[in-house]
Short mmCIF file of C-alpha atoms in Angstrom, two decimals:
data_model
loop_
_atom_site.label_atom_id
_atom_site.label_comp_id
_atom_site.label_asym_id
_atom_site.label_seq_id
_atom_site.Cartn_x
_atom_site.Cartn_y
_atom_site.Cartn_z
CA ARG A 1 33.98 -15.60 100.16
CA LYS A 2 36.10 -12.46 100.20
CA GLU A 3 34.75 -9.51 98.23
CA VAL A 4 37.94 -9.25 96.24
CA GLU A 5 40.46 -12.05 95.77
CA GLN A 6 43.89 -12.06 94.21
CA ASP A 7 46.58 -14.68 93.87
CA PRO A 8 49.26 -13.40 96.28
CA GLY A 9 52.13 -14.79 94.21
CA PRO A 10 54.97 -14.15 94.13
CA PHE A 11 55.19 -14.31 90.37
CA ASN A 12 58.86 -14.65 89.48
CA VAL A 13 59.41 -13.89 85.80
CA PRO A 14 62.47 -13.12 83.66
CA GLU A 15 62.93 -9.73 82.04
CA GLY A 16 61.02 -9.51 78.80
CA ALA A 17 58.34 -11.99 79.84
CA THR A 18 54.63 -11.40 79.62
CA VAL A 19 52.73 -11.88 82.87
CA ALA A 20 49.05 -11.67 83.74
CA PHE A 21 47.22 -11.31 87.03
CA ASN A 22 43.56 -11.82 87.72
CA CYS A 23 41.37 -10.39 90.43
CA THR A 24 37.92 -11.82 91.14
CA TYR A 25 35.12 -9.92 92.83
CA SER A 26 31.89 -11.09 94.40
CA ASN A 27 29.56 -8.10 94.08
CA SER A 28 28.03 -8.17 90.62
CA ALA A 29 26.80 -4.59 91.07
CA SER A 30 30.35 -3.22 91.30
CA GLN A 31 30.85 -0.41 88.82
CA SER A 32 34.41 0.86 89.04
CA PHE A 33 37.66 -1.02 89.02
CA PHE A 34 41.28 0.04 89.31
CA TRP A 35 44.76 -1.42 89.46
CA TYR A 36 47.21 0.13 91.90
CA ARG A 37 50.92 -0.48 92.22
CA GLN A 38 52.64 -0.57 95.61
CA ASP A 39 56.39 -0.61 96.01
CA CYS A 40 57.92 -2.09 99.14
CA ARG A 41 57.16 0.04 102.21
CA LYS A 42 55.56 2.76 100.08
CA GLU A 43 52.04 3.99 99.51
CA PRO A 44 49.86 2.56 96.71
CA LYS A 45 49.67 4.59 93.52
CA LEU A 46 47.14 4.35 90.71
CA LEU A 47 48.40 2.31 87.78
CA MET A 48 45.30 2.35 85.61
CA SER A 49 41.54 2.30 85.58
CA VAL A 50 39.69 -0.68 84.15
CA TYR A 51 36.98 0.09 81.63
CA SER A 52 34.34 -2.25 80.26
CA SER A 53 35.94 -2.04 76.84
CA GLY A 54 39.40 -2.72 78.24
CA ASN A 55 42.23 -0.24 78.15
CA GLU A 56 45.88 -0.20 77.30
CA ASP A 57 48.70 2.03 78.50
CA GLY A 58 52.00 1.17 76.90
CA ARG A 59 53.02 -2.29 78.07
CA PHE A 60 50.04 -2.58 80.41
CA THR A 61 46.57 -3.83 79.46
CA ALA A 62 43.62 -4.02 81.82
CA GLN A 63 40.42 -5.88 81.06
CA LEU A 64 37.09 -6.48 82.73
CA ASN A 65 35.01 -9.62 82.41
CA ARG A 66 31.63 -8.88 83.99
CA ALA A 67 30.14 -12.28 83.18
CA SER A 68 32.84 -14.09 85.16
CA GLN A 69 33.37 -11.20 87.58
CA TYR A 70 37.06 -10.68 87.27
CA ILE A 71 39.50 -8.05 86.11
CA SER A 72 42.91 -8.73 84.68
CA LEU A 73 46.22 -6.95 84.25
CA LEU A 74 48.63 -7.96 81.52
CA ILE A 75 52.21 -6.72 81.53
CA ARG A 76 54.22 -7.23 78.36
CA ASP A 77 58.00 -7.08 78.05
CA SER A 78 58.52 -7.04 81.83
CA LYS A 79 61.17 -4.71 83.21
CA LEU A 80 63.08 -4.98 86.47
CA SER A 81 61.31 -1.79 87.52
CA ASP A 82 57.94 -3.55 87.27
CA SER A 83 58.79 -5.50 90.43
CA ALA A 84 56.13 -4.46 92.94
CA THR A 85 52.84 -5.57 94.44
CA TYR A 86 49.78 -4.98 92.29
CA LEU A 87 46.49 -4.33 94.08
CA CYS A 88 43.10 -4.44 92.46
CA VAL A 89 40.40 -2.16 93.77
CA VAL A 90 36.69 -2.72 93.38
CA ILE A 91 34.54 0.30 94.08
CA GLY A 92 31.25 -0.32 95.76
CA ALA A 93 32.68 -1.06 99.13
CA LEU A 94 36.06 0.47 98.22
CA THR A 95 37.63 -2.93 98.67
CA PHE A 96 41.28 -3.59 97.95
CA GLY A 97 42.57 -7.00 97.04
CA SER A 98 45.45 -8.29 99.12
CA GLY A 99 47.81 -7.81 96.20
CA THR A 100 49.88 -9.89 93.83
CA ARG A 101 53.63 -9.63 94.20
CA LEU A 102 55.66 -9.54 91.00
CA GLN A 103 59.39 -10.07 90.96
CA VAL A 104 61.08 -9.55 87.61
CA GLN A 105 64.50 -11.18 87.47
CA PRO A 106 67.44 -10.31 85.23
CA ASN B 1 50.79 20.95 96.08
CA ALA B 2 52.02 18.77 98.93
CA GLY B 3 49.30 16.20 98.18
CA VAL B 4 48.44 14.02 101.18
CA THR B 5 50.69 14.35 104.20
CA GLN B 6 50.77 12.15 107.26
CA THR B 7 52.51 12.51 110.60
CA PRO B 8 54.25 10.89 112.29
CA LYS B 9 56.07 8.50 109.92
CA PHE B 10 56.90 6.09 112.75
CA GLN B 11 55.46 5.63 116.22
CA VAL B 12 55.91 3.17 119.06
CA LEU B 13 53.22 3.03 121.73
CA LYS B 14 52.72 1.01 124.87
CA THR B 15 49.49 -0.91 125.33
CA GLY B 16 46.78 1.38 126.64
CA GLN B 17 48.27 4.62 125.39
CA SER B 18 46.28 6.87 123.09
CA MET B 19 47.48 8.94 120.19
CA THR B 20 46.33 10.75 117.08
CA LEU B 21 47.61 10.12 113.58
CA GLN B 22 47.45 13.28 111.51
CA CYS B 23 46.39 13.48 107.87
CA ALA B 24 46.05 16.57 105.70
CA GLN B 25 45.47 17.20 102.00
CA ASP B 26 45.68 20.38 99.97
CA MET B 27 43.79 19.25 96.86
CA ASN B 28 40.34 20.31 98.10
CA HIS B 29 39.15 16.71 98.01
CA GLU B 30 35.81 16.00 99.65
CA TYR B 31 36.44 12.33 100.24
CA MET B 32 39.05 11.13 102.74
CA SER B 33 39.67 7.75 104.27
CA TRP B 34 41.91 5.77 106.60
CA TYR B 35 43.22 2.29 105.87
CA ARG B 36 45.40 -0.14 107.72
CA GLN B 37 47.67 -2.62 105.98
CA ASP B 38 48.99 -5.70 107.71
CA PRO B 39 51.73 -7.95 106.30
CA GLY B 40 50.51 -9.96 103.33
CA MET B 41 47.12 -8.32 103.43
CA GLY B 42 45.43 -5.67 101.42
CA LEU B 43 44.24 -2.34 102.65
CA ARG B 44 41.30 -2.47 105.03
CA LEU B 45 39.09 0.56 105.40
CA ILE B 46 38.85 1.91 108.95
CA HIS B 47 36.80 5.11 108.64
CA TYR B 48 35.93 7.49 105.84
CA SER B 49 34.44 10.93 105.32
CA VAL B 50 32.52 12.34 102.36
CA GLY B 51 32.92 15.92 103.51
CA ALA B 52 33.50 18.20 106.48
CA GLY B 53 31.35 17.19 109.42
CA ILE B 54 30.48 13.77 107.97
CA THR B 55 32.21 10.53 108.92
CA ASP B 56 31.30 6.87 108.72
CA GLN B 57 32.70 3.48 109.65
CA GLY B 58 34.52 1.20 107.31
CA GLU B 59 35.34 -2.47 107.61
CA VAL B 60 37.47 -2.36 110.79
CA PRO B 61 36.45 0.70 112.89
CA ASN B 62 36.75 -0.73 116.40
CA GLY B 63 39.33 1.01 118.54
CA TYR B 64 39.53 4.09 116.31
CA ASN B 65 37.79 7.45 116.19
CA VAL B 66 37.82 10.11 113.49
CA SER B 67 36.60 13.65 113.02
CA ARG B 68 36.42 15.96 110.01
CA SER B 69 36.13 19.56 111.12
CA THR B 70 37.70 20.93 107.93
CA THR B 71 37.99 19.74 104.33
CA GLU B 72 41.76 19.54 104.67
CA ASP B 73 42.24 17.50 107.86
CA PHE B 74 41.15 14.01 108.84
CA PRO B 75 42.86 12.81 112.04
CA LEU B 76 42.62 9.23 113.27
CA ARG B 77 42.60 8.67 117.00
CA LEU B 78 43.58 5.44 118.72
CA LEU B 79 41.68 5.37 121.98
CA SER B 80 43.62 2.71 123.91
CA ALA B 81 46.34 1.11 121.83
CA ALA B 82 46.52 -2.67 121.60
CA PRO B 83 49.20 -4.90 120.01
CA SER B 84 46.61 -5.91 117.38
CA GLN B 85 46.75 -2.32 116.12
CA THR B 86 50.37 -2.70 115.09
CA SER B 87 50.17 -1.92 111.40
CA VAL B 88 50.91 0.57 108.66
CA TYR B 89 48.24 3.23 108.41
CA PHE B 90 47.50 5.05 105.16
CA CYS B 91 45.35 8.10 104.69
CA ALA B 92 43.86 8.72 101.26
CA SER B 93 41.80 11.38 99.55
CA SER B 94 39.90 11.78 96.29
CA TYR B 95 37.28 13.97 94.64
CA SER B 96 34.69 11.24 95.11
CA PRO B 97 34.75 7.74 96.55
CA GLY B 98 33.72 5.81 93.51
CA GLU B 99 34.92 7.27 90.30
CA SER B 100 38.29 8.85 90.74
CA GLU B 101 41.85 8.10 91.68
CA GLN B 102 42.66 7.94 95.37
CA TYR B 103 45.82 9.72 96.48
CA PHE B 104 47.62 8.13 99.39
CA GLY B 105 49.84 9.62 102.03
CA PRO B 106 53.24 8.02 102.75
CA GLY B 107 51.92 6.03 105.69
CA THR B 108 52.50 5.83 109.44
CA ARG B 109 54.23 2.73 110.77
CA LEU B 110 52.80 2.03 114.22
CA THR B 111 54.09 -0.53 116.68
CA VAL B 112 52.22 -1.25 119.90
CA THR B 113 54.17 -3.14 122.53
#
């Protein structure tokens, strides 16, 4: 089993939709989790950290479920500019998921 | 601050050639790392360093060497290029490996023919 697994997508959603991605991890001792955003042919950039209590930043909400060993990213009111690949990162072995591609359509 | 810089942006090598990918950061970060990203795949860790003079292997170190003589620079050397090393290479830095944001360079697109 891979250390970190993500549904590669693509997720094709209309503008204004709510979309959620999950990322499962295998190491129960993992302590830190992040979501990164990567635009086509660009470097990844931090989107948000994932805290045990969950955290929200505008239209974006990240949550951690330790019992089931997954983190999630919820995007509300999708914009065209949200189209990108979203990578989850699990610290422990500094492992990146392979990314979930989101395409928001007009 | 320039952040993390990488050179070159693009490179084409013939099989068997060697070259060095340069990476520098001006944020006084102790932790630096090299990743490769292949189509449809995530970032795989090649080598990392927790400070000047200290380096260690990541998930896919074979065929690559690194050194860290200064805090700022972390070059990646391809010893004898192979087509399997065709990839996009990202350098990253952060204050620490586990708790803080990693800052990535713009990447080097390498093709080995």
